[in-house]
Short mmCIF file of C-alpha atoms in Angstrom, two decimals:
data_model
loop_
_atom_site.label_atom_id
_atom_site.label_comp_id
_atom_site.label_asym_id
_atom_site.label_seq_id
_atom_site.Cartn_x
_atom_site.Cartn_y
_atom_site.Cartn_z
CA UNK L 1 61.68 85.60 -32.59
CA UNK L 2 63.07 85.00 -36.08
CA UNK L 3 64.08 87.95 -38.29
CA UNK L 4 61.26 87.14 -40.71
CA UNK L 5 58.70 87.19 -37.92
CA UNK L 6 60.12 90.48 -36.61
CA UNK L 7 59.86 92.02 -40.07
CA UNK L 8 56.27 90.84 -40.38
CA UNK L 9 55.36 92.20 -36.92
CA UNK L 10 56.77 95.64 -37.76
CA UNK L 11 54.97 95.60 -41.12
CA UNK L 12 51.61 94.61 -39.60
CA UNK L 13 51.90 97.16 -36.76
CA UNK L 14 52.76 99.94 -39.20
CA UNK L 15 49.79 99.04 -41.37
CA UNK L 16 47.46 98.88 -38.35
CA UNK L 17 48.60 102.31 -37.16
CA UNK L 18 48.27 103.65 -40.71
CA UNK L 19 51.76 105.09 -40.51
CA UNK L 20 53.05 103.13 -43.47
CA UNK L 21 51.86 103.09 -47.04
CA UNK L 22 54.06 100.35 -48.46
CA UNK L 23 55.89 100.77 -51.74
CA UNK L 24 57.23 97.93 -53.85
CA UNK L 25 60.61 97.91 -52.08
CA UNK L 26 58.97 97.65 -48.65
CA UNK L 27 56.82 94.73 -49.79
CA UNK L 28 59.75 93.01 -51.48
CA UNK L 29 61.86 93.36 -48.33
CA UNK L 30 59.17 91.85 -46.09
CA UNK L 31 58.55 88.99 -48.54
CA UNK L 32 62.28 88.26 -48.74
CA UNK L 33 62.59 88.33 -44.94
CA UNK L 34 59.75 85.84 -44.45
CA UNK L 35 60.52 83.61 -47.46
CA UNK L 36 62.46 81.08 -45.39
CA UNK L 37 59.62 80.49 -42.94
CA UNK L 38 57.98 77.09 -43.50
CA UNK L 39 54.71 76.36 -45.29
CA UNK L 40 54.17 79.86 -46.71
CA UNK L 41 53.53 81.01 -43.14
CA UNK L 42 53.08 84.63 -44.19
CA UNK L 43 53.67 84.31 -47.92
CA UNK L 44 50.11 84.04 -49.18
CA UNK L 45 48.95 86.95 -47.00
CA UNK L 46 51.77 89.09 -48.35
CA UNK L 47 50.95 88.05 -51.91
CA UNK L 48 47.34 89.14 -51.31
CA UNK L 49 48.62 92.46 -49.92
CA UNK L 50 50.69 92.93 -53.10
CA UNK L 51 47.55 92.51 -55.22
CA UNK L 52 45.44 94.82 -53.01
CA UNK L 53 48.05 97.59 -53.10
CA UNK L 54 48.47 97.36 -56.86
CA UNK L 55 52.11 96.24 -56.97
CA UNK L 56 51.58 92.93 -58.76
CA UNK L 57 53.18 94.37 -61.91
CA UNK L 58 56.36 95.36 -60.03
CA UNK L 59 59.31 93.31 -61.28
CA UNK L 60 61.08 93.71 -57.95
CA UNK L 61 58.11 92.34 -56.00
CA UNK L 62 57.52 89.61 -58.57
CA UNK L 63 61.10 88.38 -58.23
CA UNK L 64 60.84 88.04 -54.45
CA UNK L 65 57.48 86.27 -54.71
CA UNK L 66 58.90 83.77 -57.22
CA UNK L 67 61.86 83.13 -54.94
CA UNK L 68 59.52 82.67 -51.96
CA UNK L 69 57.36 80.11 -53.77
CA UNK L 70 60.41 78.12 -54.89
CA UNK L 71 61.81 78.12 -51.36
CA UNK L 72 58.51 76.79 -50.03
CA UNK L 73 58.43 74.07 -52.73
CA UNK L 74 55.53 75.54 -54.69
CA UNK L 75 57.04 75.81 -58.19
CA UNK L 76 53.56 75.86 -59.77
CA UNK L 77 52.85 79.22 -58.08
CA UNK L 78 56.26 80.55 -59.13
CA UNK L 79 55.62 79.39 -62.70
CA UNK L 80 52.22 81.09 -62.75
CA UNK L 81 53.71 84.39 -61.57
CA UNK L 82 56.39 84.20 -64.24
CA UNK L 83 53.89 83.36 -66.99
CA UNK L 84 51.64 86.33 -66.17
CA UNK L 85 54.44 88.83 -65.48
CA UNK L 86 54.07 91.88 -67.72
CA UNK L 87 57.68 92.88 -67.18
CA UNK L 88 60.59 90.47 -66.84
CA UNK L 89 64.19 91.28 -66.10
CA UNK L 90 67.34 89.16 -65.89
CA UNK L 91 66.74 88.65 -62.15
CA UNK L 92 63.34 87.04 -62.83
CA UNK L 93 64.81 84.68 -65.42
CA UNK L 94 67.61 83.83 -63.00
CA UNK L 95 65.10 83.09 -60.22
CA UNK L 96 63.48 80.50 -62.51
CA UNK L 97 66.82 78.87 -63.36
CA UNK L 98 67.99 78.78 -59.74
CA UNK L 99 64.60 77.73 -58.39
CA UNK L 100 64.15 74.74 -60.68
CA UNK L 101 67.79 73.72 -60.28
CA UNK L 102 67.49 73.70 -56.48
CA UNK L 103 64.40 71.49 -56.75
CA UNK L 104 66.26 69.00 -58.93
CA UNK L 105 64.27 69.90 -62.06
CA UNK L 106 67.34 70.03 -64.27
CA UNK L 107 65.60 69.98 -67.64
CA UNK L 108 63.41 72.95 -66.74
CA UNK L 109 66.37 74.84 -65.29
CA UNK L 110 68.36 74.31 -68.51
CA UNK L 111 65.36 75.38 -70.59
CA UNK L 112 65.07 78.68 -68.71
CA UNK L 113 68.82 79.23 -68.85
CA UNK L 114 68.80 78.83 -72.63
CA UNK L 115 65.77 81.14 -72.89
CA UNK L 116 67.54 83.72 -70.72
CA UNK L 117 70.39 83.81 -73.23
CA UNK L 118 68.04 83.89 -76.24
CA UNK L 119 66.30 86.92 -74.70
CA UNK L 120 69.66 88.68 -74.80
CA UNK L 121 70.23 88.90 -71.06
CA UNK L 122 73.70 88.57 -69.59
CA UNK L 123 74.01 85.59 -67.28
CA UNK L 124 75.55 85.96 -63.83
CA UNK L 125 77.35 83.52 -61.54
CA UNK L 126 74.06 82.38 -59.97
CA UNK L 127 72.38 81.37 -63.23
CA UNK L 128 75.59 79.84 -64.58
CA UNK L 129 76.24 77.83 -61.41
CA UNK L 130 72.65 76.57 -61.39
CA UNK L 131 72.86 75.55 -65.05
CA UNK L 132 76.10 73.67 -64.35
CA UNK L 133 74.50 71.93 -61.38
CA UNK L 134 71.56 70.90 -63.58
CA UNK L 135 73.85 69.61 -66.33
CA UNK L 136 75.67 67.56 -63.68
CA UNK L 137 72.42 66.14 -62.29
CA UNK L 138 71.36 65.15 -65.80
CA UNK L 139 74.85 63.80 -66.69
CA UNK L 140 74.76 65.90 -69.86
CA UNK L 141 78.25 66.14 -71.38
CA UNK L 142 77.56 68.28 -74.44
CA UNK L 143 75.55 71.00 -72.62
CA UNK L 144 78.17 70.83 -69.87
CA UNK L 145 80.97 71.51 -72.34
CA UNK L 146 78.95 74.38 -73.81
CA UNK L 147 78.57 75.83 -70.32
CA UNK L 148 82.31 75.42 -69.74
CA UNK L 149 83.01 77.55 -72.82
CA UNK L 150 80.60 80.18 -71.46
CA UNK L 151 82.49 80.16 -68.15
CA UNK L 152 85.73 80.92 -70.02
CA UNK L 153 84.18 83.54 -72.33
CA UNK L 154 82.45 85.28 -69.42
CA UNK L 155 85.61 85.36 -67.26
CA UNK L 156 84.07 83.35 -64.43
CA UNK L 157 87.05 80.96 -64.17
CA UNK L 158 88.07 82.50 -60.84
CA UNK L 159 84.58 82.42 -59.34
CA UNK L 160 84.60 79.82 -56.56
CA UNK L 161 80.94 78.87 -56.88
CA UNK L 162 81.06 78.53 -60.67
CA UNK L 163 84.30 76.54 -60.63
CA UNK L 164 83.03 74.25 -57.89
CA UNK L 165 79.94 73.42 -59.94
CA UNK L 166 82.01 73.08 -63.11
CA UNK L 167 84.41 70.51 -61.67
CA UNK L 168 81.48 68.74 -60.01
CA UNK L 169 79.78 68.51 -63.41
CA UNK L 170 82.81 66.82 -64.95
CA UNK L 171 83.16 64.53 -61.94
CA UNK L 172 79.56 63.34 -62.26
CA UNK L 173 80.13 62.30 -65.86
CA UNK L 174 83.34 60.52 -64.80
CA UNK L 175 85.91 62.93 -66.28
CA UNK L 176 88.19 63.34 -63.26
CA UNK L 177 91.04 64.69 -65.39
CA UNK L 178 88.92 67.69 -66.39
CA UNK L 179 87.86 68.19 -62.76
CA UNK L 180 91.50 68.11 -61.72
CA UNK L 181 92.57 70.65 -64.33
CA UNK L 182 89.85 73.07 -63.28
CA UNK L 183 90.61 72.69 -59.58
CA UNK L 184 94.36 73.24 -59.83
CA UNK L 185 93.85 76.40 -61.89
CA UNK L 186 92.22 78.01 -58.84
CA UNK L 187 94.89 79.95 -56.96
CA UNK L 188 93.28 79.90 -53.52
CA UNK L 189 90.39 77.39 -53.41
CA UNK L 190 87.88 77.74 -50.57
CA UNK L 191 86.38 74.86 -48.61
CA UNK L 192 83.52 74.44 -51.11
CA UNK L 193 85.97 73.94 -53.98
CA UNK L 194 87.94 71.47 -51.90
CA UNK L 195 84.72 69.63 -51.09
CA UNK L 196 83.91 69.42 -54.79
CA UNK L 197 87.23 67.81 -55.74
CA UNK L 198 87.28 65.49 -52.70
CA UNK L 199 83.71 64.45 -53.52
CA UNK L 200 84.64 63.92 -57.17
CA UNK L 201 87.24 61.31 -56.27
CA UNK L 202 85.13 59.79 -53.50
CA UNK L 203 82.09 59.31 -55.73
CA UNK L 204 84.20 57.73 -58.46
CA UNK L 205 85.64 55.07 -56.16
CA UNK L 206 89.06 56.72 -55.76
CA UNK L 207 89.20 56.65 -51.97
CA UNK L 208 92.96 57.01 -51.50
CA UNK L 209 93.12 60.08 -53.76
CA UNK L 210 90.25 61.60 -51.74
CA UNK L 211 92.20 60.97 -48.51
CA UNK L 212 95.34 62.53 -50.03
CA UNK L 213 93.37 65.62 -51.03
CA UNK L 214 92.13 65.97 -47.45
CA UNK L 215 95.75 65.98 -46.25
CA UNK L 216 96.67 68.63 -48.82
CA UNK L 217 93.59 70.63 -47.85
CA UNK L 218 94.67 70.60 -44.19
CA UNK L 219 98.26 71.51 -45.13
CA UNK L 220 96.94 74.62 -46.88
CA UNK L 221 95.08 75.65 -43.74
CA UNK L 222 91.55 74.90 -44.98
CA UNK L 223 89.45 73.18 -42.32
CA UNK L 224 87.14 70.36 -43.45
CA UNK L 225 83.44 70.79 -42.75
CA UNK L 226 80.41 68.53 -42.55
CA UNK L 227 80.21 68.12 -46.34
CA UNK L 228 83.88 67.09 -46.51
CA UNK L 229 83.25 64.24 -44.09
CA UNK L 230 80.20 63.05 -46.02
CA UNK L 231 82.48 62.59 -49.05
CA UNK L 232 85.18 60.85 -47.00
CA UNK L 233 82.73 58.45 -45.37
CA UNK L 234 81.12 57.81 -48.75
CA UNK L 235 84.56 56.92 -50.15
CA UNK L 236 85.11 54.53 -47.25
CA UNK L 237 81.71 52.99 -47.87
CA UNK L 238 82.36 52.39 -51.58
CA UNK L 239 85.75 50.79 -50.86
CA UNK L 240 84.61 48.98 -47.66
CA UNK L 241 87.35 50.68 -45.63
CA UNK L 242 85.89 50.32 -42.15
CA UNK L 243 89.04 51.32 -40.22
CA UNK L 244 89.40 54.51 -42.25
CA UNK L 245 85.71 55.25 -41.74
CA UNK L 246 86.09 54.91 -37.98
CA UNK L 247 89.14 57.19 -38.11
CA UNK L 248 87.29 59.92 -40.03
CA UNK L 249 84.23 59.56 -37.80
CA UNK L 250 86.40 60.19 -34.73
CA UNK L 251 88.20 63.03 -36.54
CA UNK L 252 84.86 64.66 -37.32
CA UNK L 253 83.78 64.50 -33.68
CA UNK L 254 87.19 65.77 -32.51
CA UNK L 255 86.84 68.77 -34.83
CA UNK L 256 83.50 69.61 -33.21
CA UNK L 257 81.35 68.68 -36.21
CA UNK L 258 77.99 67.21 -35.23
CA UNK L 259 77.09 64.21 -37.44
CA UNK L 260 73.97 64.65 -39.56
CA UNK L 261 71.77 62.03 -41.20
CA UNK L 262 74.05 61.53 -44.23
CA UNK L 263 77.02 60.71 -41.97
CA UNK L 264 74.99 58.13 -40.08
CA UNK L 265 73.66 56.67 -43.34
CA UNK L 266 77.19 56.19 -44.73
CA UNK L 267 78.45 54.55 -41.55
CA UNK L 268 75.36 52.36 -41.13
CA UNK L 269 75.58 51.18 -44.74
CA UNK L 270 79.28 50.36 -44.46
CA UNK L 271 79.02 48.53 -41.13
CA UNK L 272 75.95 46.62 -42.29
CA UNK L 273 77.26 45.52 -45.68
CA UNK L 274 80.46 44.04 -44.19
CA UNK L 275 78.53 42.17 -41.49
CA UNK L 276 79.21 44.34 -38.43
CA UNK L 277 75.51 44.34 -37.65
CA UNK L 278 75.71 44.77 -33.87
CA UNK L 279 77.99 47.78 -34.28
CA UNK L 280 75.63 49.25 -36.87
CA UNK L 281 72.67 48.68 -34.55
CA UNK L 282 74.49 50.38 -31.68
CA UNK L 283 75.34 53.35 -33.92
CA UNK L 284 71.70 53.77 -34.95
CA UNK L 285 70.42 53.51 -31.37
CA UNK L 286 72.82 56.25 -30.24
CA UNK L 287 71.95 58.52 -33.17
CA UNK L 288 69.34 61.29 -32.93
CA UNK L 289 67.54 59.64 -35.87
CA UNK L 290 66.78 56.34 -34.13
CA UNK L 291 63.23 57.43 -33.29
CA UNK L 292 62.77 59.91 -36.14
CA UNK L 293 63.08 57.84 -39.31
CA UNK L 294 62.95 54.24 -40.49
CA UNK L 295 65.64 54.66 -43.17
CA UNK L 296 68.63 53.66 -41.03
CA UNK L 297 66.73 50.67 -39.68
CA UNK L 298 65.84 49.61 -43.23
CA UNK L 299 69.51 49.72 -44.23
CA UNK L 300 70.35 47.47 -41.28
CA UNK L 301 67.40 45.15 -41.96
CA UNK L 302 68.42 44.44 -45.55
CA UNK L 303 71.87 43.31 -44.39
CA UNK L 304 70.37 41.20 -41.60
CA UNK L 305 68.45 39.29 -44.26
CA UNK L 306 71.62 38.82 -46.30
CA UNK L 307 73.66 37.60 -43.30
CA UNK L 308 70.70 35.69 -41.78
CA UNK L 309 71.13 37.48 -38.45
CA UNK L 310 67.82 36.91 -36.64
CA UNK L 311 68.71 38.59 -33.36
CA UNK L 312 69.46 41.98 -34.90
CA UNK L 313 67.06 41.53 -37.81
CA UNK L 314 63.96 41.03 -35.68
CA UNK L 315 64.70 44.20 -33.73
CA UNK L 316 65.34 46.20 -36.92
CA UNK L 317 62.15 44.91 -38.55
CA UNK L 318 60.10 45.81 -35.47
CA UNK L 319 61.49 49.36 -35.56
CA UNK L 320 60.62 49.70 -39.26
CA UNK L 321 57.05 48.49 -38.62
CA UNK L 322 56.73 50.91 -35.70
CA UNK L 323 57.25 53.73 -38.22
CA UNK L 324 55.09 52.17 -40.93
CA UNK L 325 52.54 49.61 -39.63
CA UNK L 326 51.18 49.18 -43.18
CA UNK L 327 54.47 48.01 -44.72
CA UNK L 328 53.44 44.56 -45.96
CA UNK L 329 56.90 43.54 -47.18
CA UNK L 330 58.45 44.15 -43.76
CA UNK L 331 55.54 42.38 -42.02
CA UNK L 332 56.14 39.31 -44.19
CA UNK L 333 59.88 39.49 -43.54
CA UNK L 334 59.36 39.76 -39.78
CA UNK L 335 56.90 36.87 -39.92
CA UNK L 336 59.55 34.72 -41.61
CA UNK L 337 62.10 35.76 -38.98
CA UNK L 338 59.77 34.67 -36.17
CA UNK L 339 58.93 31.42 -37.97
CA UNK L 340 62.62 30.54 -38.14
CA UNK L 341 62.86 30.73 -34.32
CA UNK L 342 59.51 29.04 -33.65
CA UNK L 343 57.54 32.08 -32.42
CA UNK L 344 54.31 30.78 -33.97
CA UNK L 345 51.88 33.06 -32.11
CA UNK L 346 53.68 36.11 -33.44
CA UNK L 347 53.81 34.53 -36.89
CA UNK L 348 50.03 34.03 -36.87
CA UNK L 349 49.40 37.62 -35.71
CA UNK L 350 51.69 39.11 -38.35
CA UNK L 351 50.18 37.01 -41.13
CA UNK L 352 46.69 38.06 -40.02
CA UNK L 353 47.71 41.73 -40.19
CA UNK L 354 49.27 41.18 -43.60
CA UNK L 355 46.11 39.55 -44.98
CA UNK L 356 43.98 42.43 -43.67
CA UNK L 357 46.26 44.98 -45.31
CA UNK L 358 46.23 43.08 -48.59
CA UNK L 359 42.41 42.95 -48.54
CA UNK L 360 42.18 46.68 -47.79
CA UNK L 361 44.53 47.53 -50.63
CA UNK L 362 42.74 48.90 -53.69
CA UNK L 363 43.51 46.88 -56.83
CA UNK L 364 45.37 48.53 -59.66
CA UNK L 365 43.60 49.01 -62.98
CA UNK L 366 45.43 48.69 -66.30
CA UNK L 367 44.05 49.95 -69.61
CA UNK L 368 45.32 48.51 -72.88
CA UNK L 369 44.36 50.07 -76.21
CA UNK L 370 44.77 47.97 -79.36
CA UNK L 371 43.56 49.45 -82.62
CA UNK L 372 39.95 50.43 -81.93
CA UNK L 373 39.32 48.32 -78.82
CA UNK L 374 40.17 49.00 -75.19
CA UNK L 375 40.48 46.32 -72.51
CA UNK L 376 41.07 46.69 -68.79
CA UNK L 377 42.43 44.33 -66.17
CA UNK L 378 42.86 44.40 -62.39
CA UNK L 379 46.20 43.78 -60.72
#
């Protein structure tokens, strides 16, 4: 049983036996323990309990509820709690910054970070790191430079998390020199900082420098992790270095790191785009994602079209359609594949399915307003 479920069981049993009258810290602890469970498994019940027991005005409880709703991808609920909170502290403002940043809502995260400062609260490493990550996602140089000055003024230059996000921010806007300066000021960088600088060079098409940094990383006794290899394989993909990609793939397996989807996506893209379609197909079939997602098969399919490889292309298209039988574009593509090899019965069946799907599709409706008249058209 997961820790969150254990915490909930103890809480429910104590309530049933009437041996526990929860205070705000008890409720906050249970909410925090169950926050990582999927789909608000216990969250809404706990929120209702908070209201029934009169602790909805507790800042401590409010902070954990906001965090829970962000973790479960319900920012609207988190926003509502924040809006109606009678008391707000720096932790609540930080939860909003971190929450929106983690969801990729950079503009909102930056807005709350600026409001946090205007309210006179002192930022911490969490809010600063999240703001830097948001500035990087938005490729915003001027706010990024402002945040850099705050890092210096607030003496966070030695904080690994802050520095990692700072150099990543400069890397995303293409300023590798600034990323380099920040990195080499860190006396003892951890694996996350190394990953940031390796990724900076990899994502800017500087594969050899990324490889050199890996060697230096190993020489300093820092072991690469799964994220490191994503950057290395991405660098190989950008530069079409298939031999290096195979080397790092084997190195990853040798180091006991289990490949995840991003590793397979990098390798599949590289092998496909240079025409090694059979090898890419074999890699996908042996991956744990072969029967879980169509994305790898779509990558392969697009290259099969480019290289006019019918044998592999037909198989890839069939796998894509197995995941999404209503994908008209792939149905048409597969129909053309079969037509090129004279499989006319299959061509007729696929074209029939395509026509049915096109007929079932609801037409789009466009409204155009000009002066005082409005016209509409179907598409």
